[in-house]
XYZ file of C-alpha atoms in Angstrom:
644
model
C 117.437 84.630 117.411
C 116.733 83.823 113.760
C 118.892 81.148 112.135
C 119.112 80.732 108.378
C 120.361 77.536 106.786
C 122.693 77.589 103.791
C 124.379 74.957 101.667
C 124.294 72.753 98.582
C 121.259 70.727 97.549
C 120.894 67.313 99.230
C 123.399 68.105 101.979
C 120.693 67.618 104.593
C 119.560 71.106 105.614
C 115.897 70.194 106.050
C 116.726 66.879 107.724
C 119.000 68.716 110.160
C 116.317 71.286 111.031
C 113.895 68.411 111.686
C 116.477 66.714 113.930
C 117.044 69.963 115.857
C 113.407 71.033 116.211
C 111.165 68.078 115.393
C 109.542 70.113 112.595
C 109.543 69.064 108.930
C 109.819 72.345 107.008
C 109.031 70.766 103.607
C 105.283 71.338 103.411
C 104.562 71.313 99.653
C 103.499 68.058 97.899
C 106.158 68.631 95.229
C 108.823 68.979 97.936
C 107.693 65.664 99.437
C 107.621 63.949 96.041
C 111.006 65.208 94.801
C 112.751 65.169 98.163
C 114.129 68.707 97.765
C 113.289 72.063 99.305
C 111.672 74.475 96.854
C 110.075 77.073 99.104
C 111.177 78.619 102.370
C 110.446 76.531 105.446
C 110.100 77.605 109.060
C 110.651 75.886 112.397
C 110.969 76.985 116.010
C 112.940 75.687 118.988
C 112.129 76.798 122.565
C 115.138 77.244 124.818
C 115.160 74.837 127.780
C 114.492 76.189 131.249
C 113.040 79.437 129.862
C 109.567 80.917 129.751
C 107.738 79.887 126.601
C 107.702 83.437 125.250
C 108.740 84.656 121.783
C 111.955 86.110 123.220
C 113.048 82.616 124.365
C 112.319 80.834 121.070
C 114.889 80.280 118.324
C 113.511 80.560 114.803
C 114.826 78.682 111.763
C 114.448 79.683 108.120
C 115.222 76.672 105.926
C 116.250 77.622 102.386
C 116.489 75.583 99.168
C 119.930 74.495 97.994
C 119.325 74.042 94.266
C 120.965 76.641 92.044
C 117.595 77.391 90.420
C 116.264 78.576 93.768
C 119.036 80.981 94.777
C 116.554 83.921 94.682
C 114.437 82.044 97.244
C 117.542 81.433 99.353
C 118.312 85.156 99.225
C 114.791 85.978 100.355
C 115.135 83.585 103.284
C 118.568 84.841 104.323
C 117.284 88.402 104.532
C 116.971 89.433 108.157
C 118.508 86.393 109.898
C 120.958 86.786 112.799
C 122.940 83.563 112.496
C 124.026 81.376 109.564
C 124.024 77.590 109.790
C 126.150 76.439 106.850
C 125.478 72.786 106.047
C 128.146 70.676 104.300
C 127.786 66.936 103.681
C 130.856 64.971 104.720
C 130.616 62.609 101.747
C 130.315 65.348 99.082
C 132.422 68.051 100.716
C 132.414 71.578 99.318
C 130.099 72.014 96.326
C 129.114 74.932 94.025
C 126.118 76.087 96.081
C 128.169 75.793 99.276
C 130.452 78.443 97.861
C 127.683 80.596 96.368
C 125.598 80.519 99.545
C 128.671 81.427 101.605
C 129.342 84.285 99.197
C 125.763 85.514 99.658
C 126.088 85.331 103.451
C 129.247 87.425 103.140
C 127.494 90.009 100.959
C 124.630 90.150 103.475
C 127.129 90.973 106.207
C 126.426 87.927 108.382
C 129.275 87.550 110.859
C 127.793 84.976 113.241
C 127.467 81.336 112.288
C 128.427 77.700 112.601
C 129.016 74.794 110.235
C 127.107 71.519 110.429
C 129.211 68.757 108.852
C 126.328 66.390 108.105
C 126.278 62.714 107.117
C 129.284 62.104 109.364
C 128.157 58.480 109.681
C 129.085 58.006 106.007
C 132.658 59.305 106.306
C 135.844 58.032 107.891
C 137.619 60.060 110.575
C 140.264 60.953 107.997
C 137.598 62.182 105.579
C 135.948 64.248 108.313
C 139.277 65.852 109.210
C 140.075 66.647 105.565
C 136.666 68.203 104.841
C 136.813 70.167 108.110
C 140.183 71.563 107.053
C 138.784 72.536 103.620
C 135.820 74.261 105.256
C 138.047 76.213 107.648
C 140.211 77.339 104.725
C 137.117 78.425 102.769
C 135.832 80.444 105.731
C 139.194 82.018 106.608
C 138.883 85.157 104.410
C 135.191 85.703 105.266
C 133.147 87.140 108.118
C 132.609 83.548 109.321
C 136.326 82.863 109.815
C 136.851 80.589 112.803
C 133.215 79.479 112.963
C 132.918 76.168 114.852
C 132.402 72.987 112.817
C 130.110 70.271 114.209
C 130.386 66.767 112.697
C 126.992 65.083 113.082
C 124.423 62.756 111.608
C 120.843 63.941 111.471
C 119.757 60.362 110.782
C 121.434 58.649 113.752
C 121.292 61.739 115.958
C 125.033 61.635 116.666
C 126.355 65.177 117.358
C 122.938 66.872 116.980
C 122.618 67.603 120.699
C 126.062 69.231 120.748
C 125.060 71.597 117.940
C 121.700 72.305 119.583
C 123.403 73.198 122.878
C 125.775 75.512 121.006
C 122.819 77.295 119.397
C 121.202 77.704 122.817
C 124.439 79.214 124.170
C 124.667 81.657 121.250
C 121.011 82.679 121.627
C 121.490 83.372 125.340
C 124.631 85.427 124.688
C 123.152 87.600 121.947
C 121.974 91.034 123.121
C 118.284 91.614 122.569
C 117.755 93.996 119.633
C 116.701 97.427 120.834
C 113.886 97.661 118.311
C 115.051 101.122 117.254
C 113.802 102.874 114.157
C 110.514 102.485 112.370
C 108.923 99.064 112.020
C 110.011 97.206 108.861
C 109.130 93.623 107.985
C 110.311 91.960 104.762
C 107.336 89.968 103.493
C 108.154 86.387 102.486
C 104.791 84.677 102.908
C 101.153 85.696 102.351
C 98.151 83.441 102.896
C 94.595 83.379 104.221
C 92.968 81.456 107.049
C 89.226 80.763 107.327
C 87.668 83.225 109.722
C 90.886 85.256 110.024
C 91.555 86.778 106.628
C 94.920 87.905 105.308
C 98.072 86.729 107.095
C 101.395 88.346 106.201
C 104.624 86.862 107.566
C 108.296 87.723 107.448
C 111.387 88.687 109.399
C 111.376 91.995 111.254
C 114.390 94.085 110.237
C 113.781 97.085 112.498
C 111.449 98.604 115.040
C 108.498 97.180 116.934
C 104.891 96.292 116.169
C 101.849 95.726 118.389
C 98.264 94.595 118.014
C 96.159 97.558 116.932
C 98.984 99.336 115.111
C 98.591 100.587 111.549
C 101.039 99.358 108.918
C 101.724 100.440 105.357
C 102.384 98.009 102.520
C 105.417 99.396 100.716
C 106.024 100.484 98.067
C 102.294 100.491 97.162
C 101.241 102.621 100.150
C 98.144 100.591 101.127
C 97.345 100.718 104.849
C 96.048 98.001 107.165
C 95.498 97.417 110.881
C 97.128 94.635 112.905
C 94.224 92.534 114.175
C 96.373 89.855 115.859
C 99.993 88.794 115.965
C 102.092 85.626 116.180
C 105.776 86.025 117.056
C 108.210 83.091 116.763
C 105.126 80.867 116.339
C 103.594 82.129 119.621
C 100.520 84.328 119.993
C 101.743 87.703 121.221
C 100.746 91.307 121.708
C 103.916 92.773 120.193
C 106.991 91.858 118.151
C 110.305 93.495 117.361
C 113.456 93.373 115.256
C 115.167 89.981 115.129
C 111.929 87.984 115.255
C 109.655 86.307 112.742
C 106.158 87.724 112.863
C 102.882 86.693 111.285
C 100.389 89.554 111.214
C 96.648 89.104 110.769
C 95.774 92.296 108.912
C 92.367 93.938 108.744
C 91.466 96.042 105.731
C 93.834 94.242 103.340
C 93.017 91.555 100.787
C 95.470 88.803 99.934
C 96.027 90.202 96.445
C 97.165 93.594 97.817
C 100.424 92.282 99.269
C 103.037 89.801 98.049
C 106.481 88.426 98.767
C 109.008 91.180 98.133
C 106.851 93.889 99.695
C 107.594 95.465 103.068
C 105.319 96.228 105.970
C 106.278 99.600 107.366
C 105.140 101.408 110.481
C 102.677 104.242 110.103
C 104.438 107.208 108.568
C 105.692 108.287 105.197
C 106.687 105.711 102.572
C 108.531 107.086 99.554
C 109.060 104.571 96.712
C 112.523 104.739 95.146
C 114.245 103.384 92.044
C 117.831 104.722 92.348
C 120.002 103.301 95.112
C 123.500 104.668 95.656
C 125.528 101.834 97.187
C 129.048 100.891 98.247
C 129.480 97.999 95.793
C 131.858 95.078 96.355
C 132.301 92.807 93.324
C 132.871 89.170 94.260
C 136.426 87.885 93.887
C 135.158 85.000 91.749
C 132.786 87.062 89.620
C 132.954 85.693 86.055
C 134.096 89.001 84.580
C 134.425 92.728 85.231
C 131.093 94.442 85.866
C 130.466 96.867 83.010
C 129.093 100.362 83.499
C 125.413 100.118 82.591
C 125.295 96.333 83.026
C 121.862 94.721 83.275
C 121.539 92.794 86.547
C 119.064 91.133 88.874
C 118.691 93.216 92.055
C 117.992 91.341 95.293
C 116.806 93.483 98.188
C 114.972 92.135 101.201
C 112.757 89.354 99.881
C 112.356 90.894 96.435
C 114.285 90.552 93.220
C 113.795 92.573 90.066
C 115.810 93.643 87.009
C 117.809 96.829 86.810
C 121.088 98.404 85.743
C 124.298 99.437 87.454
C 125.998 102.806 86.933
C 129.578 102.911 88.221
C 130.275 106.261 89.877
C 134.057 106.004 89.441
C 134.646 107.647 86.049
C 137.921 105.738 85.599
C 135.941 102.468 85.439
C 133.509 103.549 82.722
C 135.396 101.758 79.932
C 137.103 98.916 81.791
C 134.348 98.077 84.264
C 134.747 97.037 87.899
C 137.218 94.115 88.196
C 136.419 91.086 90.406
C 137.314 91.700 94.042
C 137.253 95.511 93.706
C 134.971 98.092 95.338
C 133.329 101.161 93.846
C 130.508 103.537 94.553
C 127.655 102.678 92.220
C 124.064 103.559 91.506
C 121.676 100.648 91.112
C 118.682 101.664 88.996
C 115.688 99.360 89.481
C 113.118 98.825 86.751
C 110.275 99.288 89.255
C 109.797 101.211 92.511
C 110.833 99.584 95.767
C 111.034 100.472 99.456
C 114.592 100.861 100.752
C 116.483 102.603 103.538
C 120.068 103.576 104.187
C 122.011 100.579 105.510
C 119.943 97.970 103.661
C 121.961 95.348 101.810
C 121.660 94.698 98.088
C 122.921 91.604 96.249
C 123.441 91.670 92.485
C 123.252 88.638 90.199
C 123.715 88.508 86.442
C 120.721 89.180 84.228
C 120.137 85.439 83.644
C 120.305 84.623 87.356
C 123.226 82.200 87.005
C 125.971 83.970 88.954
C 126.130 86.078 92.096
C 128.163 89.133 91.077
C 128.474 91.146 94.259
C 126.585 93.455 96.538
C 126.811 96.270 98.988
C 125.173 98.478 101.548
C 122.824 101.291 100.524
C 124.263 104.719 101.294
C 121.398 106.771 99.866
C 118.089 105.325 98.623
C 117.283 108.650 96.938
C 120.052 108.676 94.335
C 119.932 111.565 91.846
C 119.254 111.181 88.144
C 121.923 113.709 87.125
C 125.419 114.700 88.224
C 125.866 111.325 89.902
C 129.656 111.623 89.649
C 129.939 115.284 90.585
C 132.525 115.860 93.347
C 129.851 117.426 95.594
C 127.690 114.325 95.184
C 130.580 111.963 95.934
C 131.352 114.005 99.058
C 127.755 113.499 100.203
C 128.116 109.734 99.707
C 131.324 109.802 101.740
C 129.344 111.471 104.523
C 126.591 108.856 104.158
C 129.170 106.122 104.724
C 129.875 107.312 108.284
C 128.453 104.907 110.858
C 127.881 107.337 113.754
C 124.413 108.927 113.260
C 125.340 112.298 114.798
C 128.611 112.503 112.886
C 126.853 111.480 109.692
C 124.201 114.207 110.048
C 126.844 116.828 110.781
C 128.887 115.750 107.750
C 125.800 115.723 105.511
C 124.825 119.245 106.544
C 128.369 120.377 105.830
C 128.215 118.905 102.316
C 124.678 120.055 101.446
C 124.839 123.648 100.143
C 121.039 123.827 99.974
C 120.330 121.798 103.100
C 118.318 118.614 103.577
C 114.644 117.677 103.374
C 113.967 116.417 106.909
C 111.015 114.204 105.929
C 112.992 112.492 103.171
C 116.020 112.107 105.432
C 113.851 110.491 108.116
C 112.509 107.981 105.569
C 116.022 107.238 104.287
C 117.344 106.701 107.820
C 114.183 104.897 109.033
C 114.078 107.209 112.027
C 111.573 109.686 113.410
C 112.164 113.324 112.542
C 112.347 114.089 116.269
C 115.213 111.600 116.658
C 117.159 113.321 113.882
C 116.494 116.763 115.359
C 117.995 115.545 118.628
C 121.231 114.932 116.686
C 121.242 118.361 115.025
C 124.695 119.934 115.480
C 125.139 123.343 117.064
C 124.634 126.182 114.610
C 122.407 124.209 112.226
C 118.871 125.411 111.570
C 115.531 123.631 111.393
C 113.170 125.826 109.393
C 109.512 124.832 109.521
C 107.312 127.723 108.381
C 106.698 126.313 104.889
C 109.220 123.493 104.486
C 110.492 120.926 106.974
C 114.095 121.702 106.189
C 117.533 121.388 107.770
C 120.500 123.519 106.784
C 123.933 124.028 108.278
C 125.158 127.355 109.615
C 127.871 127.812 106.981
C 125.716 126.900 103.930
C 122.983 129.301 105.110
C 125.567 132.041 105.596
C 126.905 131.482 102.071
C 123.374 131.619 100.650
C 122.691 134.882 102.498
C 125.835 136.415 101.008
C 124.829 135.315 97.507
C 121.326 136.751 97.917
C 122.512 140.118 99.234
C 125.199 140.331 96.530
C 122.631 139.615 93.808
C 120.241 142.226 95.190
C 123.037 144.802 95.454
C 123.913 144.148 91.816
C 120.278 144.488 90.779
C 119.872 147.737 92.717
C 122.976 149.150 91.035
C 121.705 148.257 87.558
C 118.019 149.022 88.104
C 117.852 151.715 90.732
C 114.318 152.677 89.746
C 112.989 149.202 90.585
C 112.158 148.226 94.176
C 113.794 144.794 94.005
C 113.230 141.218 92.849
C 110.263 138.934 93.324
C 110.900 135.741 95.280
C 110.804 133.213 92.438
C 113.004 135.321 90.186
C 115.502 135.794 93.006
C 115.523 132.038 93.674
C 116.183 131.262 90.015
C 119.115 133.682 90.039
C 120.712 132.538 93.302
C 119.671 128.936 94.029
C 117.611 127.448 91.188
C 117.837 123.936 92.687
C 116.409 125.045 96.037
C 112.769 124.128 96.745
C 110.551 127.210 96.672
C 109.186 126.514 100.164
C 112.660 126.250 101.700
C 113.828 129.394 99.910
C 110.783 131.245 101.245
C 111.693 130.156 104.777
C 115.245 131.440 104.311
C 113.956 134.810 103.083
C 111.628 135.051 106.079
C 114.536 134.356 108.428
C 116.721 137.015 106.788
C 113.788 139.442 106.886
C 113.471 138.870 110.625
C 117.201 139.379 111.093
C 117.056 142.706 109.239
C 119.291 141.419 106.462
C 116.556 141.927 103.846
C 113.425 144.017 103.438
C 110.268 143.538 101.378
C 108.002 145.964 99.597
C 104.920 144.162 98.348
C 106.226 141.169 96.430
C 109.671 142.705 95.875
C 112.666 141.726 98.041
C 115.445 144.262 98.469
C 118.217 145.425 100.751
C 116.984 147.457 103.750
C 118.633 150.702 102.655
C 117.291 150.528 99.087
C 114.461 153.002 98.466
C 112.622 153.824 95.253
C 110.735 157.093 95.274
C 108.231 158.184 92.667
C 108.825 161.529 91.023
C 106.463 164.375 91.897
C 104.121 163.825 88.958
C 103.760 160.071 89.506
C 103.284 160.569 93.232
C 100.508 163.057 92.535
C 98.796 160.646 90.121
C 99.189 157.776 92.590
C 97.667 159.797 95.405
C 94.734 160.531 93.114
C 93.991 156.975 91.951
C 94.687 155.004 95.146
C 91.552 156.323 96.924
C 89.493 155.205 93.913
C 90.800 151.645 94.370
C 90.216 151.886 98.110
C 86.604 152.986 97.679
C 85.931 150.264 95.089
C 86.721 147.442 97.548
C 86.405 144.059 95.822
C 85.363 145.610 92.467
C 88.202 147.984 91.408
C 88.056 149.688 87.995
C 90.087 148.404 85.040
C 93.227 150.197 83.899
C 91.473 151.741 80.899
C 88.788 153.275 83.143
C 91.391 154.652 85.567
C 93.373 156.119 82.652
C 90.259 157.817 81.276
C 89.402 159.252 84.657
C 92.996 160.488 85.175
C 93.181 161.877 81.661
C 96.421 159.937 81.077
C 97.497 157.417 78.436
C 96.548 153.816 79.240
C 100.154 152.573 78.925
C 101.443 155.217 81.370
C 98.678 154.382 83.851
C 99.396 150.644 83.626
C 103.134 151.231 84.166
C 102.441 153.422 87.206
C 100.133 150.810 88.754
C 102.757 148.104 88.195
C 105.405 150.222 89.911
C 102.998 150.809 92.772
C 102.545 147.010 92.956
C 106.306 146.451 93.309
C 106.284 149.047 96.107
C 103.496 147.183 97.878
C 100.898 149.913 97.331
C 98.768 147.838 94.928
C 98.398 144.152 94.019
C 98.245 143.133 90.352
C 95.645 140.349 90.126
C 95.583 140.164 86.321
C 97.242 142.302 83.658
C 94.871 145.260 83.903
C 93.267 144.726 87.302
C 94.834 146.081 90.497
C 93.572 145.778 94.076
C 94.644 147.562 97.227
C 96.609 145.445 99.740
C 93.796 145.953 102.261
C 91.237 144.441 99.863
C 93.527 141.485 99.110
C 94.042 140.872 102.824
C 90.257 140.791 103.346
C 89.897 138.345 100.452
C 92.662 136.238 101.994
C 90.784 136.189 105.293
C 87.708 134.858 103.503
C 89.834 132.151 101.870
C 91.186 131.145 105.283
C 87.664 130.970 106.690
C 86.503 128.682 103.866
C 89.562 126.510 104.351
C 88.797 126.151 108.058
C 85.142 125.332 107.387
C 85.459 122.943 104.435
C 89.102 121.834 104.288
C 89.374 123.405 100.838
C 88.328 126.488 98.859
C 85.994 126.014 95.912
C 85.379 128.800 93.427
C 81.606 128.670 93.973
C 81.952 129.052 97.749
C 84.460 131.879 97.338
C 82.151 133.610 94.841
C 79.177 133.387 97.184
C 81.101 134.534 100.259
C 82.696 137.550 98.501
C 79.699 138.533 96.378
C 81.872 138.577 93.263
C 81.078 137.090 89.886
C 82.434 133.621 89.086
C 85.049 134.898 86.627
C 86.425 137.475 89.090
C 86.446 134.914 91.927
C 88.493 132.526 89.772
C 90.912 135.336 88.828
C 91.559 136.101 92.494
C 92.028 132.415 93.398
C 94.502 132.056 90.532
C 96.349 135.115 91.864
C 96.497 133.438 95.280
C 97.977 130.350 93.602
C 100.507 132.477 91.746
C 101.820 134.234 94.859
C 102.066 130.974 96.830
C 99.173 131.601 99.204
C 97.124 128.678 97.854
C 97.621 125.636 95.630
C 95.126 124.423 93.036
C 94.140 120.754 93.141
C 92.033 118.849 90.654
C 90.359 119.974 87.442
C 86.902 120.850 86.191
C 84.084 120.386 88.689
C 86.506 118.836 91.188
C 88.851 121.826 91.166
C 89.640 123.315 94.553
C 92.342 125.324 96.303
C 94.113 124.792 99.601
C 96.131 127.159 101.757
C 99.859 126.500 101.377
C 101.534 129.532 102.972
C 101.186 133.129 104.074
C 99.708 135.824 101.872
C 102.709 137.964 100.796
C 100.957 141.309 101.163
C 102.138 144.069 103.487
């Protein structure tokens, strides 16, 4: 169990932790000199009668109480299981008592206790009055009914009673399952002679073990776990709900800082737009304006940003204190966030805590944030049951969901999400890792067939529409790879047909007239015999004795029928030749991991210019993708060659 202290400055938080654990968490010379906590402090308390293992050790995160150090308090409160609110009996409730309690509420902490310190300085009547005030303050919060323990950390009176209560709570808490990917919010980075970089923090999710690879997010730097301390004990593995210190190999101390996350090996996608369910504090100084500049606190990091209210009715008036609204928090710099993370907002000067909320979608859109379809998706994101949430999301996503992005947002493995896939939904994987519901895919199929039927009616002499043009007409927001997968599925179902690069309805046929068929039958053998070096349009026209424009038009119509392939404006290959060239490209990819123009030229026997023209054609039809420029330019296979 991780316990976080909270409370006003000089109410005895650090002294209490020392009385409970024997550890003085103030380690900085300035803290010793001034007698106040400035940085986060850590202490550990083994449970009596238990094995001295990390699972049986209670961890304490001691936070500063001064108003100037509220960001540090927020960093320390991130990831704790239990709040220990400290109130001095002589002072009673003070400003930071209230602000810290408000922060605990915004962080969703529902387990806690109150230490009524300095009880030796107060009369029984004073203790009773302050206890009553504390209970009244807690009544409307998640900590309502939390036990209050009068004590003196100096004399020791009452400390043992509180300690025993903490032991009882720790024993009663269920052990976190360690589900999801590993995520640790970094709050401390240092070096040790002979060890190297040490990164410490509270584990929010998942598990970690010696030898594992971690990613520093949002930067994306990787490192290996050389050794591990959990709850101040050397260990082989750690999990959610524990403090871990990781000795990382392959990472310098300047490559990671407080505010970063350590994430398990996998995909890390930095984000800047967080759609959240925002609750404005009841005692916020004023309404929160649409577009207000704020300080965003997430995990152990804080950074500036703005708030966009997604309720259009609040655009002029703002969000009143005590009210809720969907909002988009736009950070000034990338961060690493997942659905369910908590965000706290403070004013731009860092003087007041304004409110906070839970992240519904870390991948908020830049446009149409208030569109009814978007708000329906956020309503689905608010569902707590993972299977029900996925089903609702698929029902509200007309173009489906990117599985990899969804897995990052949910901090779950793709396989875990696929296990929740509702009946009738599809997981398409040929080119995109994409999920789509049965009804949305059915609607898309109807739109595609209707658009093709309309095109056939208007342009009966054309074989159909090329993929990208069809996508722009029917679903311009759909990723090209996902749209290609949908077409392939409909092709397999017999709903669509393809001639060359043209998609059409199965019963749509375009026949050449007798003259064009005769010319085609004459020129196609010439292309076949020429192999990788077909003649140019002007040479074919001369040999046919036909105008160049007529010959070019005929070859283009043959290309839409799948009988030729137009590599450049006046250069056409047979499908068989293109397939052989594609085979060579695949061979080079298998041998070298990429296709360079020089290698392709040498393997095909073509000139450099012609080799580049063919590789650019492969890029254009989606068979390959060009990477790099100049001497570093290369191509990689990205899909199937769309040639019959």
